[in-house]
mmCIF file of C-alpha atoms in Angstrom:
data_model
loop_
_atom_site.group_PDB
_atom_site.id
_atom_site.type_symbol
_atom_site.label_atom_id
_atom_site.label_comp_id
_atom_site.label_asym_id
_atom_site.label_seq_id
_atom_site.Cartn_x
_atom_site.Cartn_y
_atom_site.Cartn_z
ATOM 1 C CA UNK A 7 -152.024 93.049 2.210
ATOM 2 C CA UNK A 8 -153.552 89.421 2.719
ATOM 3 C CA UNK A 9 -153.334 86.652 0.549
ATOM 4 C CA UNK A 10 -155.262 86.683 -2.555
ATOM 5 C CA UNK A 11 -157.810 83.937 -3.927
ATOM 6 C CA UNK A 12 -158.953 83.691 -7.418
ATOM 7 C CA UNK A 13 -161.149 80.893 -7.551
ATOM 8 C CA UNK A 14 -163.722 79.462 -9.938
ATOM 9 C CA UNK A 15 -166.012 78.682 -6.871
ATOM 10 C CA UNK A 16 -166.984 74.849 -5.561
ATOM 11 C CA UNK A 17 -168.058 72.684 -8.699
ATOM 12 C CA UNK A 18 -168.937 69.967 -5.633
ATOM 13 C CA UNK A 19 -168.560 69.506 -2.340
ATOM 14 C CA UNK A 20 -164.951 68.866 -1.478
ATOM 15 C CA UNK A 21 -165.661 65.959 -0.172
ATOM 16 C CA UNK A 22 -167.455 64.294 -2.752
ATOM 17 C CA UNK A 23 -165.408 61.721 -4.866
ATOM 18 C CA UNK A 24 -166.396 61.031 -8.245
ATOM 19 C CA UNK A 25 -168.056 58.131 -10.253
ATOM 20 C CA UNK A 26 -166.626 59.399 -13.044
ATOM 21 C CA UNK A 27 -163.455 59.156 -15.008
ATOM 22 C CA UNK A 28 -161.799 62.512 -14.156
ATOM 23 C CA UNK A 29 -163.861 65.295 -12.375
ATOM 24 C CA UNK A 30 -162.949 68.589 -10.782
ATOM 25 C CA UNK A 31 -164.165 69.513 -7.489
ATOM 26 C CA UNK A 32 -162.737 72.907 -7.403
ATOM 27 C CA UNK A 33 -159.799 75.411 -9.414
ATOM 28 C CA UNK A 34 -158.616 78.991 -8.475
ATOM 29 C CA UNK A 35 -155.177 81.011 -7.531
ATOM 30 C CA UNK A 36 -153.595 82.265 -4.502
ATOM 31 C CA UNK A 37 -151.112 85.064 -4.358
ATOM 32 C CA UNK A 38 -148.894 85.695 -1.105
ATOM 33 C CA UNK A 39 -149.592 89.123 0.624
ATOM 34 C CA UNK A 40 -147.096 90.216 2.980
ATOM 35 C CA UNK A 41 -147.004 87.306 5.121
ATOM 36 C CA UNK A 42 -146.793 83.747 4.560
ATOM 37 C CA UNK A 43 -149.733 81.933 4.746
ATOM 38 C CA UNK A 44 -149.818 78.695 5.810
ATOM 39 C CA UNK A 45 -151.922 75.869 4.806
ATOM 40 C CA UNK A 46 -152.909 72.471 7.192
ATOM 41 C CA UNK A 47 -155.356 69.413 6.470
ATOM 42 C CA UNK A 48 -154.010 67.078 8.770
ATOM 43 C CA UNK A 49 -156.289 64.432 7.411
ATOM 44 C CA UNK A 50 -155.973 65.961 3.898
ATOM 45 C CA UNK A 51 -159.631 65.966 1.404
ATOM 46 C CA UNK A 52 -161.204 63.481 0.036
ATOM 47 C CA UNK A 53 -160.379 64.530 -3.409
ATOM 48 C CA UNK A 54 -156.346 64.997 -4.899
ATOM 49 C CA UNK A 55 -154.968 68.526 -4.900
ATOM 50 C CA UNK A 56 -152.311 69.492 -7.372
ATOM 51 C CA UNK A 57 -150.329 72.812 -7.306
ATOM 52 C CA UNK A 58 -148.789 74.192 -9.695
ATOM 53 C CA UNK A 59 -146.069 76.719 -8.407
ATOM 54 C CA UNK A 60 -145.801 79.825 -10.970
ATOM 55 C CA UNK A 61 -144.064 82.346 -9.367
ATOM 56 C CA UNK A 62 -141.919 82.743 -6.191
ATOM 57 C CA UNK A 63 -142.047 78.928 -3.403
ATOM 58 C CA UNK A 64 -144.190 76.606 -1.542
ATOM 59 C CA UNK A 65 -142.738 75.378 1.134
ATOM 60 C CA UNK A 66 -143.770 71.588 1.982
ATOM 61 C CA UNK A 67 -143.618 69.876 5.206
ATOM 62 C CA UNK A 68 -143.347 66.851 4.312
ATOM 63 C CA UNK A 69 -142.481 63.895 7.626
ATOM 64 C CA UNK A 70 -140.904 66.652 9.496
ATOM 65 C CA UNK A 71 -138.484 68.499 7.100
ATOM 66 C CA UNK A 72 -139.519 71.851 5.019
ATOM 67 C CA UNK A 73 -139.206 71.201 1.462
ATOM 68 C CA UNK A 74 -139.206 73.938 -1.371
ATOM 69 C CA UNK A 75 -141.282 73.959 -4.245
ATOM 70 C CA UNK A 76 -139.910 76.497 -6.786
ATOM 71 C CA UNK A 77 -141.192 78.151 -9.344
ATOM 72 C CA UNK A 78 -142.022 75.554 -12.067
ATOM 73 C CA UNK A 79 -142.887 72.793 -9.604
ATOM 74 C CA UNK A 80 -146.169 70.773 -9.821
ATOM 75 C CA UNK A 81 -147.107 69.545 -5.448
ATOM 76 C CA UNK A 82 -149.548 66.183 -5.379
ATOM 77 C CA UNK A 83 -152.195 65.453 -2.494
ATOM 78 C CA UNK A 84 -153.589 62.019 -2.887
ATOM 79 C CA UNK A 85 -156.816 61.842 -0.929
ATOM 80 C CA UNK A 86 -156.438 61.382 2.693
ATOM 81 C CA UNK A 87 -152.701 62.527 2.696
ATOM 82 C CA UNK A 88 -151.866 65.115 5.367
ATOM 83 C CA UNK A 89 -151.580 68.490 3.201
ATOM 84 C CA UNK A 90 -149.568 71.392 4.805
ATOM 85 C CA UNK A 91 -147.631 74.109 2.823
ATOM 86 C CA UNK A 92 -146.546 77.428 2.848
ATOM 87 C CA UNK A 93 -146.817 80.482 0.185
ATOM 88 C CA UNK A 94 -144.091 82.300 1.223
ATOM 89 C CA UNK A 95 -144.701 86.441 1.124
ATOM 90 C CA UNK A 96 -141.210 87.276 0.132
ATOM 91 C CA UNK A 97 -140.889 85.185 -2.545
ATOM 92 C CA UNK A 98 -144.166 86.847 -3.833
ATOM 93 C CA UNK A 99 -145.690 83.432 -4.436
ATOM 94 C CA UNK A 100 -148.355 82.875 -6.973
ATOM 95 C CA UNK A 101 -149.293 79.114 -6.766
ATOM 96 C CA UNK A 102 -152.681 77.378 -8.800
ATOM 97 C CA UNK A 103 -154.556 74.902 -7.269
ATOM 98 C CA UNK A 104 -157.010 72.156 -8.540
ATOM 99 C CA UNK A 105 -159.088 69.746 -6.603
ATOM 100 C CA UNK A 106 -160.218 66.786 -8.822
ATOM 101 C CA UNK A 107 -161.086 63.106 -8.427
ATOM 102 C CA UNK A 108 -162.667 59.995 -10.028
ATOM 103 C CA UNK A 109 -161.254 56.660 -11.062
ATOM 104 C CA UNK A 110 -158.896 57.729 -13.399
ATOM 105 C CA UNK A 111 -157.191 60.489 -11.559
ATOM 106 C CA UNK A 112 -154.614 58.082 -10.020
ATOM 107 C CA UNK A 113 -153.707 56.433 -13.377
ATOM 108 C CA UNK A 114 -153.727 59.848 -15.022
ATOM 109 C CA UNK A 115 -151.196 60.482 -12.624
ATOM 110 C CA UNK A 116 -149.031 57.831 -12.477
ATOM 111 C CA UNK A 117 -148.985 58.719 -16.583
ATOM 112 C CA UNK A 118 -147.757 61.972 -16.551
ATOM 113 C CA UNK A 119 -144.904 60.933 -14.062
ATOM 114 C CA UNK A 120 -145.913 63.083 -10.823
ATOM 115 C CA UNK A 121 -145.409 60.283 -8.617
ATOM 116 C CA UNK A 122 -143.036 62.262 -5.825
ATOM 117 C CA UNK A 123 -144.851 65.150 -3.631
ATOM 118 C CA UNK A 124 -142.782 67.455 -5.383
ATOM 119 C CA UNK A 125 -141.506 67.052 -9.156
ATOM 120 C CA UNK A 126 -139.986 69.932 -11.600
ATOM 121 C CA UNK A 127 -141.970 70.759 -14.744
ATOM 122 C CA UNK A 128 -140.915 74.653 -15.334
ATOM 123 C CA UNK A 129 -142.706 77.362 -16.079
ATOM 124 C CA UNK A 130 -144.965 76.308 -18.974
ATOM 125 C CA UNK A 131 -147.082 79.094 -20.254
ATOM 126 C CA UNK A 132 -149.614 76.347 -21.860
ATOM 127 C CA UNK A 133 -150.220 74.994 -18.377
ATOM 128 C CA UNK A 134 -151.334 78.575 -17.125
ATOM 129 C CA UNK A 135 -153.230 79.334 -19.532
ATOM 130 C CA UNK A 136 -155.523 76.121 -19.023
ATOM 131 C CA UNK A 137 -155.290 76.759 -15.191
ATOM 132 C CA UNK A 138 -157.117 80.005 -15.809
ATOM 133 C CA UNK A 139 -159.689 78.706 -18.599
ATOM 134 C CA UNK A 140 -160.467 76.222 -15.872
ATOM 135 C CA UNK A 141 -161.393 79.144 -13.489
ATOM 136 C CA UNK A 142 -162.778 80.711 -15.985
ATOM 137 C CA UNK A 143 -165.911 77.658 -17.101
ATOM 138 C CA UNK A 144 -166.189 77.495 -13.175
ATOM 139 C CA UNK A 145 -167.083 81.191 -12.428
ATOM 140 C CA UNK A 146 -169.302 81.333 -15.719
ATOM 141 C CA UNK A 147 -170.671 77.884 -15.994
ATOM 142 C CA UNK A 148 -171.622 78.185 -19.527
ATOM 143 C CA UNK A 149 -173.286 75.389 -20.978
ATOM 144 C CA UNK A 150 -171.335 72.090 -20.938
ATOM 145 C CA UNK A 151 -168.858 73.610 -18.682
ATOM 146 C CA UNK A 152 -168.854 70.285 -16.999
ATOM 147 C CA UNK A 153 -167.657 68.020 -19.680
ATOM 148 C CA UNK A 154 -165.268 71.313 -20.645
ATOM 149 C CA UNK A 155 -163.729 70.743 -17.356
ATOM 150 C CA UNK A 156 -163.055 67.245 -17.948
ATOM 151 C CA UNK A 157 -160.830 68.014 -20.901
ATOM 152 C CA UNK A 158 -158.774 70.605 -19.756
ATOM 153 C CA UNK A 159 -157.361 68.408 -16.972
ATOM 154 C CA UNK A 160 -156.441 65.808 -19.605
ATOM 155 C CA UNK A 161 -155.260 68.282 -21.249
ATOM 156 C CA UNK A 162 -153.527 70.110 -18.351
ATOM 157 C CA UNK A 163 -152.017 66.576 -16.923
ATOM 158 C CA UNK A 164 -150.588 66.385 -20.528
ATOM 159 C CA UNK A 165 -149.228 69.496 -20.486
ATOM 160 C CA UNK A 166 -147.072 69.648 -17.526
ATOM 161 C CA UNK A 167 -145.899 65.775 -18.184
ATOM 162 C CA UNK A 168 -144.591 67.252 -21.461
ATOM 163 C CA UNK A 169 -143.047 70.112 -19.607
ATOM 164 C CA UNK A 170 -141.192 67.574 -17.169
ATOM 165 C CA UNK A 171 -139.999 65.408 -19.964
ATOM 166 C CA UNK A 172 -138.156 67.964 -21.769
ATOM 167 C CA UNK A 173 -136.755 69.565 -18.505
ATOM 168 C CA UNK A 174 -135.482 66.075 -18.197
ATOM 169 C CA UNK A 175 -134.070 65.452 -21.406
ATOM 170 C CA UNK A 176 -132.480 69.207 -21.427
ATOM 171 C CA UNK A 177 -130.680 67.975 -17.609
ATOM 172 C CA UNK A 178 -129.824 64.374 -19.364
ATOM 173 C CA UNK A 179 -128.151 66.225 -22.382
ATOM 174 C CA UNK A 180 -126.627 68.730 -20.040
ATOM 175 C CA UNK A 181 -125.001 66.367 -17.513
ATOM 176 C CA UNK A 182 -123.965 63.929 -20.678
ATOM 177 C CA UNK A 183 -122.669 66.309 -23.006
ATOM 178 C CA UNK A 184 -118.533 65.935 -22.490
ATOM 179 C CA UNK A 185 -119.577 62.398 -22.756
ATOM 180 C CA UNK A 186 -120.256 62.420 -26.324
ATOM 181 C CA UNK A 187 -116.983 64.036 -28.048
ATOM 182 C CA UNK A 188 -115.544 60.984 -26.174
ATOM 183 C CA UNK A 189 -117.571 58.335 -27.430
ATOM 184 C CA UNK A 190 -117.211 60.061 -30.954
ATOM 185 C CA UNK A 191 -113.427 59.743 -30.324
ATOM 186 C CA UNK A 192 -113.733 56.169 -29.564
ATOM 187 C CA UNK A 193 -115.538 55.483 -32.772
ATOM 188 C CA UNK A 194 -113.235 57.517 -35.313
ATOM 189 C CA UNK A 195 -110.265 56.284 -33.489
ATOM 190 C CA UNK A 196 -110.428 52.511 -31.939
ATOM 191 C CA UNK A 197 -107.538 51.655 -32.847
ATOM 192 C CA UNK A 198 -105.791 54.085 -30.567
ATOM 193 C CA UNK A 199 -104.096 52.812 -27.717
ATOM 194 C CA UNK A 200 -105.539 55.760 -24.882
ATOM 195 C CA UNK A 201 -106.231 54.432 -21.327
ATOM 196 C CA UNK A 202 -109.563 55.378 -19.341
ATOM 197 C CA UNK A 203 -107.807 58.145 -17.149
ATOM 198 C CA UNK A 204 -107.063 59.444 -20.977
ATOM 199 C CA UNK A 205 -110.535 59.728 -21.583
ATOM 200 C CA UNK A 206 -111.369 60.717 -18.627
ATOM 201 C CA UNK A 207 -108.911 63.874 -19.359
ATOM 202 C CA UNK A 208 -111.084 64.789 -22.611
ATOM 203 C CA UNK A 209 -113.740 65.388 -20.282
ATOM 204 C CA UNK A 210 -111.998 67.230 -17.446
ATOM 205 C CA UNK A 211 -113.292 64.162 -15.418
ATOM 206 C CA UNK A 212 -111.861 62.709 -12.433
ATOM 207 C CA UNK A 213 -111.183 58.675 -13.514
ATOM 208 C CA UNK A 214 -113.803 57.911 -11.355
ATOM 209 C CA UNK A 215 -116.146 60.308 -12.104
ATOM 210 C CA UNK A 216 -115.974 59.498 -16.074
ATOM 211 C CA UNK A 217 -116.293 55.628 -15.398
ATOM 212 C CA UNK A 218 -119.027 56.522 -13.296
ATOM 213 C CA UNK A 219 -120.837 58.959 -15.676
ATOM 214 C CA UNK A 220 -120.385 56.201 -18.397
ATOM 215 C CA UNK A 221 -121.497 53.859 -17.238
ATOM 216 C CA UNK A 222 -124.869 55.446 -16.390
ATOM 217 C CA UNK A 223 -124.951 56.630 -20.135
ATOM 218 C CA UNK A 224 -124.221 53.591 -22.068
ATOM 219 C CA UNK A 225 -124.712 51.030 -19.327
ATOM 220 C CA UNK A 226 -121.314 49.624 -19.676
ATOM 221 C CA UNK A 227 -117.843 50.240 -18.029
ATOM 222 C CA UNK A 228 -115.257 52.424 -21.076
ATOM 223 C CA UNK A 229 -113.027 49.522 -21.492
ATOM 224 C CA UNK A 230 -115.942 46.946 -22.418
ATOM 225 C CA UNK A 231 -117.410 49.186 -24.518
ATOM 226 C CA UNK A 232 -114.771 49.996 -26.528
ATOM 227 C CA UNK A 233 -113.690 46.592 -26.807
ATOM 228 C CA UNK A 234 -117.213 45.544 -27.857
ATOM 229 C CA UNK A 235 -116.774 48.913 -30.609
ATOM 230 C CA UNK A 236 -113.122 47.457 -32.194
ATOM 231 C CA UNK A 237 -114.641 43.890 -32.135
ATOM 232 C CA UNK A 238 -117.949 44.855 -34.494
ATOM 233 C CA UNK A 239 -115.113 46.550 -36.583
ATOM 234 C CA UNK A 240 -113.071 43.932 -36.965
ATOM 235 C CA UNK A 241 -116.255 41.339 -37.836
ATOM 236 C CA UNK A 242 -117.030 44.247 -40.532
ATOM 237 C CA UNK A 243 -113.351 43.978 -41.958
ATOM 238 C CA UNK A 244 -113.157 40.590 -41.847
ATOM 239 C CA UNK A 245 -116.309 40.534 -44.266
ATOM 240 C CA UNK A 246 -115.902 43.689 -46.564
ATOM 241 C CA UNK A 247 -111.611 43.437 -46.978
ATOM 242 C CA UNK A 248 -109.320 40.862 -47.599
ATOM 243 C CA UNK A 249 -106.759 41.840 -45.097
ATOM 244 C CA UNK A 250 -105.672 39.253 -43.220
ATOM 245 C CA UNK A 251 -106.352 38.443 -39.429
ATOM 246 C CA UNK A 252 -103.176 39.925 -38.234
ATOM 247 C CA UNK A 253 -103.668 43.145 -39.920
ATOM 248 C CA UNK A 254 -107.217 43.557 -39.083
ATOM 249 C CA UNK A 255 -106.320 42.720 -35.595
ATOM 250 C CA UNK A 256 -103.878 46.000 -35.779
ATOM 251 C CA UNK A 257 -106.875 48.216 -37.793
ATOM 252 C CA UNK A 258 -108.638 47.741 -34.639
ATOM 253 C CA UNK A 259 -106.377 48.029 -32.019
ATOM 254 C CA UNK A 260 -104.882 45.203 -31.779
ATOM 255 C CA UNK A 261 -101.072 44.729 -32.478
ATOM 256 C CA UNK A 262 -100.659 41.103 -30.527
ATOM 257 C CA UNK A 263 -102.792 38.905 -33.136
ATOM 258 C CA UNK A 264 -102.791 35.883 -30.603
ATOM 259 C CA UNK A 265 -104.143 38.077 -27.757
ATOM 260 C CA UNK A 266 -107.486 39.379 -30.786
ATOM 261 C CA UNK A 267 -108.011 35.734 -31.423
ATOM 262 C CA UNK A 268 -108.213 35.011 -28.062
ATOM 263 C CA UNK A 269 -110.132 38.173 -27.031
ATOM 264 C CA UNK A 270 -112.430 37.574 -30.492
ATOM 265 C CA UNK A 271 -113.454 34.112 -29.408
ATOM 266 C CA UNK A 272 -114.430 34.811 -25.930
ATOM 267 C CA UNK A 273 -116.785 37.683 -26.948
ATOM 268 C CA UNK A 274 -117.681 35.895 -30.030
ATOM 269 C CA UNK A 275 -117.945 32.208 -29.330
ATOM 270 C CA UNK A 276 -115.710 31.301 -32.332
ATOM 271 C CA UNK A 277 -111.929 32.701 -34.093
ATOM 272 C CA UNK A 278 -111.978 35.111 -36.112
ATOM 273 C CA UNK A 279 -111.283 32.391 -39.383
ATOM 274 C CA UNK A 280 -114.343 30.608 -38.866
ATOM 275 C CA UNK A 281 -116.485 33.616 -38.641
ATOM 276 C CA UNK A 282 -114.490 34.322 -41.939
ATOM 277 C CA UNK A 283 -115.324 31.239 -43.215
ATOM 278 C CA UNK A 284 -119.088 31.477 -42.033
ATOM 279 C CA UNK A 285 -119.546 35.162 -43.545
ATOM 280 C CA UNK A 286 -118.320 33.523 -46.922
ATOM 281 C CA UNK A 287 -115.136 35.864 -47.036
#
């Protein structure tokens, strides 16, 4: 069995490069037969090719090493770029392609985040279906088919960028997630005394690891934030109570008052009584 083409036919030559805003040259899909079948432009087109993997792997050579596109995963070819990929047969690969240009397409790009040769989007069902209503206007060429076109890939680059942002957020939330009952922890309970190996236990985190990981999330090391966290509690106790600054400097965490005041002024750029006295408490 060979590999199979579903295309929408040439719109334009593939070398021509449009005037326009956004253009398509050509759309279709290939499907793997029993062997791989290899693709090489050594000078690339004239025009940008994007792939959208739906089923099975690409595999890229990209400056020497073989690089697998998945399932999911959109593969840009700015013009002149050398293009050479692989379906692969046992993988059963089913991969979309579009050629498109004009003096957006680069901007569109940049937009929707598919800077890299390869970035993961996922399998968005949206995106297919807009792949094949592209082949579709190009086979039948019904009236305005042209300007048609031109949506769908606005539409299309949309798509997918919305596809990679969630499968972003879902591996942010996913890698962050032990963070959070820790930073909940730190908010409910300041005024514990627990070191950062401590919290770093809550996670099942080597010490390193958590200070690493939390530092990426909240862009501070543990100990400064939650000495910035007791601090904004103790400037909201010294304002809404009439506890004194000894015993707001143990609410918070605090049982040396000398060492707060001291700590207070250097974040704060004044003691804690005169930023009493300033709040009018």
């Amino acid at each position: 069995m060979r590999v199979i083409t579903i295309g929408g036919g040439n719109l334009y030559n593939s070398d021509r490069v449009s005037g326009e805003y956004i253009a398509i040259n050509n759309c279709g899909l290939t499907i793997a037969g029993q062997a791989d079948s290899t693709t090489l432009r050594p000078r690339g087109r004239s025009d940008y090719l994007l792939l959208y993997v739906w089923a099975g792997q690409l595999q890229v050579q990209e400056a020497g090493r073989r690089l697998p596109a998945s399932a999911g995963s959109v593969v840009v070819y700015r013009p002149g770029e050398c293009q050479h990929y692989t379906h692969v047969a046992r993988e059963r690969t089913q991969a979309y392609w579009l050629h498109f240009s004009g003096t957006g397409a680069e901007e569109l790009l940049q937009k929707a985040g598919f800077l890299a040769r390869i970035t993961p989007v996922g399998c968005v069902p949206e995106a297919r279906e807009l792949l094949r209503r592209l082949i579709h206007e190009l086979q039948f060429r019904q009236r305005q088919y042209e300007m048609f076109c031109q949506a769908q890939i606005l539409l299309l680059l949309a798509t997918l960028s919305r596809g990679r942002q969630q499968r972003e957020s879902a591996q942010f939330a996913q890698k962050y997630r032990r963070l959070a009952a820790v930073i909940a922890h730190m908010h409910a309970n300041c005024q514990q005394s627990l070191s950062v190996s401590d919290f770093a236990r809550m996670c099942d985190l080597s010490e390193c690891h958590f200070i690493h990981l939390f530092r990426e999330y909240t862009g501070e090391a543990p100990y400064a934030y939650l000495t910035r966290l007791r601090l904004e509690k103790a400037k909201d106790l010294m304002v809404s109570t009439t506890l004194n600054i000894s015993e707001i400097a143990a609410a918070v965490g605090y049982p040396n008052p000398l060492y707060f005041s001291r700590l207070f002024r250097r974040h704060m750029g004044v003691p804690p009584s005169q930023f009493r006295k300033a709040m009018g408490n």
